[in-house]
Every structure is written in C-alpha cells, then in structure tokens.
Short mmCIF file of C-alpha atoms (C1' of nucleotides) in Angstrom, two decimals:
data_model
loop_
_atom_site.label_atom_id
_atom_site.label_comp_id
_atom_site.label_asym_id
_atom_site.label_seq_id
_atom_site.Cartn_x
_atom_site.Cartn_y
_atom_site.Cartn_z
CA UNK A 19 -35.54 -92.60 -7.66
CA UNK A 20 -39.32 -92.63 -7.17
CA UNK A 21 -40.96 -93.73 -4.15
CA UNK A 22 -42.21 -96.60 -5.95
CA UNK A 23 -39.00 -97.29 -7.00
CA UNK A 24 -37.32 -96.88 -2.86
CA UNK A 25 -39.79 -98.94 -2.15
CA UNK A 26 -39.25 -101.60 -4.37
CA UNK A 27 -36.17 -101.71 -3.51
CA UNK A 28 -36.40 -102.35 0.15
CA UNK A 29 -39.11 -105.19 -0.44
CA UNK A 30 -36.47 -106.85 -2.69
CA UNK A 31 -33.84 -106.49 -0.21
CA UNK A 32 -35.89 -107.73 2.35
CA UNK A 33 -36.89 -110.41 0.37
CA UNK A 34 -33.42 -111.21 -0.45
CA UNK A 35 -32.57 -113.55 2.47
CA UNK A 36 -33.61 -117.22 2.93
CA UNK A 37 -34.26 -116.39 7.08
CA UNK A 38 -36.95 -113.42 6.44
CA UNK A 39 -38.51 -115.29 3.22
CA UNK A 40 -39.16 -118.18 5.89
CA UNK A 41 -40.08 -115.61 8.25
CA UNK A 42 -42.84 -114.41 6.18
CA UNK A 43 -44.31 -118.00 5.67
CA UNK A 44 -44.48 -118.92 8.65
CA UNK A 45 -46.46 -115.70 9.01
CA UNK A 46 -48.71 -116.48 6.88
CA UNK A 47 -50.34 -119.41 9.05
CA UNK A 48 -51.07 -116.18 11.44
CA UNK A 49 -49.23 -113.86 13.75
CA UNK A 50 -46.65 -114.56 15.90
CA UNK A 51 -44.27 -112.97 18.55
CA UNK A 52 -40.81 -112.36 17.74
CA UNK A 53 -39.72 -115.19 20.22
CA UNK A 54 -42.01 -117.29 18.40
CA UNK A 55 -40.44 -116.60 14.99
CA UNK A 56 -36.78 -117.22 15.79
CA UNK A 57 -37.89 -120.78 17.31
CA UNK A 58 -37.47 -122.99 14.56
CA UNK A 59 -34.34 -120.93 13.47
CA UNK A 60 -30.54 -121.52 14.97
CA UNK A 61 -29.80 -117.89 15.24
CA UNK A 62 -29.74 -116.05 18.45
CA UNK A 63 -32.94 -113.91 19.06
CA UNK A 64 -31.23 -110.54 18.15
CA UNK A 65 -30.88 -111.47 14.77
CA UNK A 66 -34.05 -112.28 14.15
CA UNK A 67 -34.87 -108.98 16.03
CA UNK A 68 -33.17 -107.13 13.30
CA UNK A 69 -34.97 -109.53 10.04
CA UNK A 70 -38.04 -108.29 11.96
CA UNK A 71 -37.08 -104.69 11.69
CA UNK A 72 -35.97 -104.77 7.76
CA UNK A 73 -39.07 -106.84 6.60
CA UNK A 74 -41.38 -104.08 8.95
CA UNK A 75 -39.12 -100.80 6.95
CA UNK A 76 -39.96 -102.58 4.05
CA UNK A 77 -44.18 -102.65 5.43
CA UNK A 78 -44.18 -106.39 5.01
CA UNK A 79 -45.35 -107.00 8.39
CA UNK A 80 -46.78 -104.86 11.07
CA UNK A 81 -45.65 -104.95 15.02
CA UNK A 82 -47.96 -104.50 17.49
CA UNK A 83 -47.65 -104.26 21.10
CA UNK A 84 -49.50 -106.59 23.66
CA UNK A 85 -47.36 -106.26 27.00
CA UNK A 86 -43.74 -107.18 26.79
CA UNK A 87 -44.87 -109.56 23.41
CA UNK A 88 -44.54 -107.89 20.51
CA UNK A 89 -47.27 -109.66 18.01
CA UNK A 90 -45.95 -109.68 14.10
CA UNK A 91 -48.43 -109.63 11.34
CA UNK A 92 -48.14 -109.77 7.67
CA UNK A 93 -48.95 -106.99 5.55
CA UNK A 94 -49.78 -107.46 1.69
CA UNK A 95 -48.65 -103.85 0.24
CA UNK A 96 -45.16 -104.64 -0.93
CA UNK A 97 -46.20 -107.87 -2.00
CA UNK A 98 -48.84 -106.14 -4.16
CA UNK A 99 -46.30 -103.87 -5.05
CA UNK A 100 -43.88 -106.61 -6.30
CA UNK A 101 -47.67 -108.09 -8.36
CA UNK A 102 -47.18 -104.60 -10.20
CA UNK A 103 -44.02 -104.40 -11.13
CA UNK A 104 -43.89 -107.87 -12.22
CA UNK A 105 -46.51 -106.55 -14.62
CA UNK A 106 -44.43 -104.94 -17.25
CA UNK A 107 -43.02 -108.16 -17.87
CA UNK A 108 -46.57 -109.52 -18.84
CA UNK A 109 -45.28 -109.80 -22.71
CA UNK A 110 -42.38 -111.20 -21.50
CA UNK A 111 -43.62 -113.48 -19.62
CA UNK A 112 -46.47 -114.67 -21.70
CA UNK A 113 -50.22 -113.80 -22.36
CA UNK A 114 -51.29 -115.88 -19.57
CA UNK A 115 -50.29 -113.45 -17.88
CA UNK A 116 -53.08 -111.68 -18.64
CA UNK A 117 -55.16 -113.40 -15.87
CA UNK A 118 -52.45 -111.27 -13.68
CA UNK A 119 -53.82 -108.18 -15.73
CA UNK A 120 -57.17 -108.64 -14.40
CA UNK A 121 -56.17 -109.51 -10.94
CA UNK A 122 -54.70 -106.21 -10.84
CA UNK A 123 -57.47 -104.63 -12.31
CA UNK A 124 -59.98 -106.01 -9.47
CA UNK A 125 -57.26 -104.66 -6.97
CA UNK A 126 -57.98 -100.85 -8.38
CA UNK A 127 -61.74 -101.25 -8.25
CA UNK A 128 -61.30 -101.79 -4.38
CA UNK A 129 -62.22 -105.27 -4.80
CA UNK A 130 -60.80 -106.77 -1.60
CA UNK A 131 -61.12 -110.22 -0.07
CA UNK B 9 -31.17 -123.97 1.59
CA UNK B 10 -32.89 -125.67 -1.42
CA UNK B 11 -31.78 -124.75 -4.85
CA UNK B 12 -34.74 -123.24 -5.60
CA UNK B 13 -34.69 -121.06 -2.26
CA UNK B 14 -30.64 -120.17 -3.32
CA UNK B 15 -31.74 -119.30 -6.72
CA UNK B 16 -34.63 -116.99 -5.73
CA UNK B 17 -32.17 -115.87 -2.58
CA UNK B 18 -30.36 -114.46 -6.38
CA UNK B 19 -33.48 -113.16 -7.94
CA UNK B 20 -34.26 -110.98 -5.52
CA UNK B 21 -30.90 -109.91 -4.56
CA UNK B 22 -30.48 -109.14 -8.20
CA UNK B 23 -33.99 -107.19 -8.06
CA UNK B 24 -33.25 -105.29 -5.27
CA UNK B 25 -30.93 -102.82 -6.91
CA UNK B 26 -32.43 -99.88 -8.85
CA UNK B 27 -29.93 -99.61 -11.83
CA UNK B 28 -30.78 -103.36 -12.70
CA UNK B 29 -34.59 -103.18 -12.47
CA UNK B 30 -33.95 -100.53 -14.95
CA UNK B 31 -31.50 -102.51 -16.75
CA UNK B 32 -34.27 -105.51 -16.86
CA UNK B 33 -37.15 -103.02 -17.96
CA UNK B 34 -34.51 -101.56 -21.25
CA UNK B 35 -34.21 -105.63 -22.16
CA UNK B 36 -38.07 -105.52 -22.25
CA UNK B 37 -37.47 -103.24 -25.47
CA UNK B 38 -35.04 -105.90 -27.34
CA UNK B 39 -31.80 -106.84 -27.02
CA UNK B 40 -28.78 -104.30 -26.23
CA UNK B 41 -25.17 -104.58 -25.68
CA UNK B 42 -22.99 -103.63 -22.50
CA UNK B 43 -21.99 -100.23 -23.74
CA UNK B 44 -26.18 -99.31 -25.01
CA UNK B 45 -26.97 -100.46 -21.33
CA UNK B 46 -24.82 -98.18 -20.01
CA UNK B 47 -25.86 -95.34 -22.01
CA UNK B 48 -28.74 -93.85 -20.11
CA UNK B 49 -26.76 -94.11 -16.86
CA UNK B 50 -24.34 -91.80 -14.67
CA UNK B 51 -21.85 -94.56 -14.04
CA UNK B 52 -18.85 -96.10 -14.97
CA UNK B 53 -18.58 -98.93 -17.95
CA UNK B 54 -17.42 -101.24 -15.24
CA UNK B 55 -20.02 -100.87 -12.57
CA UNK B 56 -22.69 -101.61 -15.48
CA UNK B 57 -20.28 -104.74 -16.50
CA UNK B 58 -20.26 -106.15 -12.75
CA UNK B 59 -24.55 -105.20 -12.51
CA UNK B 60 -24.90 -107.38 -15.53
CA UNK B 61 -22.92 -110.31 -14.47
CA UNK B 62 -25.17 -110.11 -11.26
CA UNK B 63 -28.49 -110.79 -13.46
CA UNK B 64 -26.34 -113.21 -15.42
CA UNK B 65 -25.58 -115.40 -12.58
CA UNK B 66 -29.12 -115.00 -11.35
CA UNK B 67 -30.45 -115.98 -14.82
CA UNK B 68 -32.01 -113.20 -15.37
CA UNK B 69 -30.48 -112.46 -18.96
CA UNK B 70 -28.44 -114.32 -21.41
CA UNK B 71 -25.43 -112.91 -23.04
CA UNK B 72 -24.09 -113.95 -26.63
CA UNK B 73 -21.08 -113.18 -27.86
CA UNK B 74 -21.17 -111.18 -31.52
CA UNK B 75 -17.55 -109.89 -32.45
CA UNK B 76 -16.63 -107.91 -29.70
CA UNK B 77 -20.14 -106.73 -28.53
CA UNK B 78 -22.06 -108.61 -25.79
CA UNK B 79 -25.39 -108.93 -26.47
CA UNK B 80 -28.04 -108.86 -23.85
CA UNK B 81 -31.38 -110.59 -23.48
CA UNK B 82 -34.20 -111.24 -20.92
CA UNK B 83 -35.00 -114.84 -19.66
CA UNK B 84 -38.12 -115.88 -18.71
CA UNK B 85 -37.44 -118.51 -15.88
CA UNK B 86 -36.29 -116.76 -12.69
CA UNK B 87 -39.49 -113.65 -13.09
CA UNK B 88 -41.67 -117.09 -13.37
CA UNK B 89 -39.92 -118.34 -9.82
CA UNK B 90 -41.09 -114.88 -8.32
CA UNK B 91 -44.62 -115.48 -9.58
CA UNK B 92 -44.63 -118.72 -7.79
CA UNK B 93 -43.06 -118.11 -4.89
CA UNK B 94 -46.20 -115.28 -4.53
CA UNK B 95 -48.09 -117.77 -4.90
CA UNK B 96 -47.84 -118.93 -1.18
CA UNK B 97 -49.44 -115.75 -0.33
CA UNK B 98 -52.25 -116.27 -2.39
CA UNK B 99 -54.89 -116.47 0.08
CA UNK B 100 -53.23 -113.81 2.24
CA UNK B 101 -52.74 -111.52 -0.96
CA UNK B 102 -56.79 -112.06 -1.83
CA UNK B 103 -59.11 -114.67 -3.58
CA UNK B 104 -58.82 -113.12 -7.21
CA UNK B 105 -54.50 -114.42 -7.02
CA UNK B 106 -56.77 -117.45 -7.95
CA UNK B 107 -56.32 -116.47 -11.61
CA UNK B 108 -52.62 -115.93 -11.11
CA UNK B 109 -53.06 -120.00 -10.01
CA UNK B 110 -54.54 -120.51 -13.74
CA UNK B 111 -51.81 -119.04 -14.85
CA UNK B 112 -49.45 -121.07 -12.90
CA UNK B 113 -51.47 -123.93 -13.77
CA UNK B 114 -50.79 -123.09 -17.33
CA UNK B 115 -47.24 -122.73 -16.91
CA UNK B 116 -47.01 -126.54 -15.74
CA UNK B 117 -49.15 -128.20 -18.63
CA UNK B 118 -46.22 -126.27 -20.91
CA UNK B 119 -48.83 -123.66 -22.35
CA UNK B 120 -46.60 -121.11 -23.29
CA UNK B 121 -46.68 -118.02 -25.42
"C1'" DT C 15 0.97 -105.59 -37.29
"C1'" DT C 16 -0.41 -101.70 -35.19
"C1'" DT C 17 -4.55 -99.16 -33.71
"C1'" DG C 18 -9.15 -98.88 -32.06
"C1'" DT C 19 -13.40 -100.65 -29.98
"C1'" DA C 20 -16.00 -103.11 -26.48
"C1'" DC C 21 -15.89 -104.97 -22.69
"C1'" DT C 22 -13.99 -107.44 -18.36
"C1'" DT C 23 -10.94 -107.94 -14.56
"C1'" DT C 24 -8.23 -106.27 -10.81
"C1'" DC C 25 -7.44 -103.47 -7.04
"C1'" DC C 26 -8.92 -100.24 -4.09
"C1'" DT C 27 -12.33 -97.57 -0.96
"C1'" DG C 28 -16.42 -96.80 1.47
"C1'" DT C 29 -20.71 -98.54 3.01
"C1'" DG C 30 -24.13 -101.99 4.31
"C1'" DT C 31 -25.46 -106.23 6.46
"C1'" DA C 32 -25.57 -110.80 9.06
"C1'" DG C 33 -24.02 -112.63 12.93
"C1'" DT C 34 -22.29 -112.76 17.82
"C1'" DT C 35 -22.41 -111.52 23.08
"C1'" DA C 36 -23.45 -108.29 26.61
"C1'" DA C 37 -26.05 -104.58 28.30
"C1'" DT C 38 -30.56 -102.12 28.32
"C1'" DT C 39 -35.43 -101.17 28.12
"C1'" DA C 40 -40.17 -102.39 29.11
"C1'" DA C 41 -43.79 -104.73 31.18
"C1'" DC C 42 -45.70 -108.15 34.13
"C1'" DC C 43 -45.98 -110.82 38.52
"C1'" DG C 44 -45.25 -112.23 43.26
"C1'" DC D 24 -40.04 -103.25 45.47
"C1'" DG D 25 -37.25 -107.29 43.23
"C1'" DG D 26 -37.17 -110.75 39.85
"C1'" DT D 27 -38.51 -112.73 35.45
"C1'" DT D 28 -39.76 -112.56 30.62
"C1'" DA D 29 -39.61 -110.45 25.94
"C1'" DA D 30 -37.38 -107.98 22.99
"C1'" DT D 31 -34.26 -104.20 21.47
"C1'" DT D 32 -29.87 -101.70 21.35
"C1'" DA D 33 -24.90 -101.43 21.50
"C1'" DA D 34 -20.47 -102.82 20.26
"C1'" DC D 35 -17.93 -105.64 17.64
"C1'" DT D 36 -16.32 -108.96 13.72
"C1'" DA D 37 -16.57 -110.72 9.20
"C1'" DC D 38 -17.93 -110.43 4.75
"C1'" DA D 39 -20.51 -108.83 0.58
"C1'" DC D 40 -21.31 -105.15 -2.61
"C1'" DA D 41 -21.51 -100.61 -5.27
"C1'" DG D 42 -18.48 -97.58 -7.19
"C1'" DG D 43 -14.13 -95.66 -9.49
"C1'" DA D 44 -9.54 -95.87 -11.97
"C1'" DA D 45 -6.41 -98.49 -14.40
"C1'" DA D 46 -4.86 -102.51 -16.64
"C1'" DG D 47 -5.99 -106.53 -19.41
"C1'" DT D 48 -8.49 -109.31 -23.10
"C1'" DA D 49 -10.59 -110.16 -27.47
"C1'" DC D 50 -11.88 -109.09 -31.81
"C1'" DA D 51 -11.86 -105.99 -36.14
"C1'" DA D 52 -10.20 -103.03 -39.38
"C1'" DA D 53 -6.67 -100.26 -41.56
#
DNA sequence: TTTGTACTTTCCTGTGTAGTTAATTAACCG
DNA sequence: CGGTTAATTAACTACACAGGAAAGTACAAA
C-alpha cells in the first residue's frame, strides 16, 4: 500500500467512531485539554485518552504540552487528504463537483487561509 | 446516535479498509460482478463477498441480480454525506471550502448531473 | 436431471479495538 | 518534601472484523 493509501486508512478509521467524530467538532470551536474533551462524554477519561491517541496517529489533531494539561488542536492534513481522494469520484458525484476541483487547485498554489 | 451519525459511523468504517477503496475506485470504471472484483486481488472469493456486503450495507453500491452474476454499482448518496459532514470544517479547512458550500448548495435545490 | 458456474454462508482462527478499573507518570503548589 | 491534578499505561473483558476452507444456494446449460 502507498503512504497515501496507510494514511487514508487511518483517517478513515479514526473517523469511524461517533465519540472521536464529536471529538473533532468540538475541536473545531478551539483547543481543548483532554479533560476538557471527555466532559460532555459518559466514558471514563482513559478512553477518551486513547480516541485522543488514534485521531493524533492519524495527524488529525496535534498535542501539545502546557504543564500537566495537555492542549489538543485540530490539524487539517487528513481532512485535506480525505478532499483528495473524494476527488476521483468528481464524475461520480456530479460536475458540481467541479467547484471541489478548483478548491483543490488553490490548495496546490499554496493558497492558504 | 442520529441516523445520519450511524450511517456515516458505516461510511467511514466501510472507507477505512484498503481493498474496498479499491473496490469503490474499479466501480468508478462501470459496473462489475463479484468474481471481476475479485480478480485483481490476492484473496479469497469469500473475503471479497463479505467486503462487498460491507459497502452494501453502508450504501455504498447497489447489487442486481442477473442470472447467477451479481452485478455491482456505485451510489452516489453516502460519498455526498462525507462531503457534508466536511463541511463543518469548512472554516477550519480554509475560505476557498466556500465553493464546496456552492456545491452543497446545489445539491439541496436538486441540481444534479 | 446431472453438471458447472457464481456467489454466499458457515465455521473457524487470529488480530484489533472500545471499554473498564487500578496503577503510574509528570508537573504544579503549599 | 507531600499532596493534588492531569493524563497515560497496564491489565483485563467483550466484541467486531479480516481472512481461509468447506459447505450450501441459485441459476444455466447440456
């Protein structure tokens, strides 16, 4: 398998459960401890511990360390990634999908928010 | 969990393996049956049945029934789900995901291909 | 009606993963 | 230092899943 390919894979698996898709929402209203995250969840904090550690193998979010916190932070590769892949579908999926095509495009010129 | 949140909790289980996303990306190249699926790969007729049945029940493809050959074909819908579940991460993913919002957009008002 | 073709289902094995509690590490604070 | 807080690791249970071999199903053709 390619590298693309491994890593498509473990952005789908991590994407596969309900707990780290809501994990990555709530990310996106801005960073968060780990103790944060499993709040609104009824799960003890080692499992969320462990979502934390598949969606970071899979580079969807980023850990870093600020004393005994450990600040989470989302991280938009895979999801690019994903954006890309989807894009041999585009015929499939219908020639508004085109306006994808030129998203994508924009992405390889560098052109960033 | 929400039927749409089960339904993509399918999607992306059914993504995350790498003999289906290849599977998926054949179908892009017309229809096939079980056994033409199976060709290109090192495994067993059975372990290709059981993959299919696993984008089946995700709705990723459709199988008809023609004598005793089960043909194989892409659907649209659950690829579409993916594309707007991303959408959440528009503004984290950058501003120019605004055109994958036309799209989206497009999608609704029934604007199809 | 027997034989062949195209799968699917069943049963089994090994491996991965989600969850638990309890123990451990790491850093801060009095 | 000792205690508290934040999070990870360890050890375990339960279950899902990828794979194979073998048996079963459904249709066609001789």
């Amino acid at each position: 398998m390619t590298v693309e390919a491994e890593s498509l894979t473990a952005t789908f698996t991590a994407l596969a459960d309900p707990t780290r898709r809501a994990i990555l929402a709530r990310l996106t209203r801005g960073e968060a401890t780990v103790g944060q995250l499993a709040e609104p969840f009824d799960v003890s904090l080692p499992a969320i511990s462990k979502h934390v550690k598949v969606l970071q193998k899979a580079g969807l979010i980023e850990q870093t360390r600020r004393a005994q916190w450990r600040s989470c932070r989302l991280r938009p590769e895979p999801l690019r990634d994903v954006v890309t892949w989807m894009e041999q579908y585009r015929d499939f999926l219908g020639d508004s999908l085109d306006r994808l095509d030129q998203y994508l495009a924009d992405l390889q010129k560098g052109d960033r928010p």
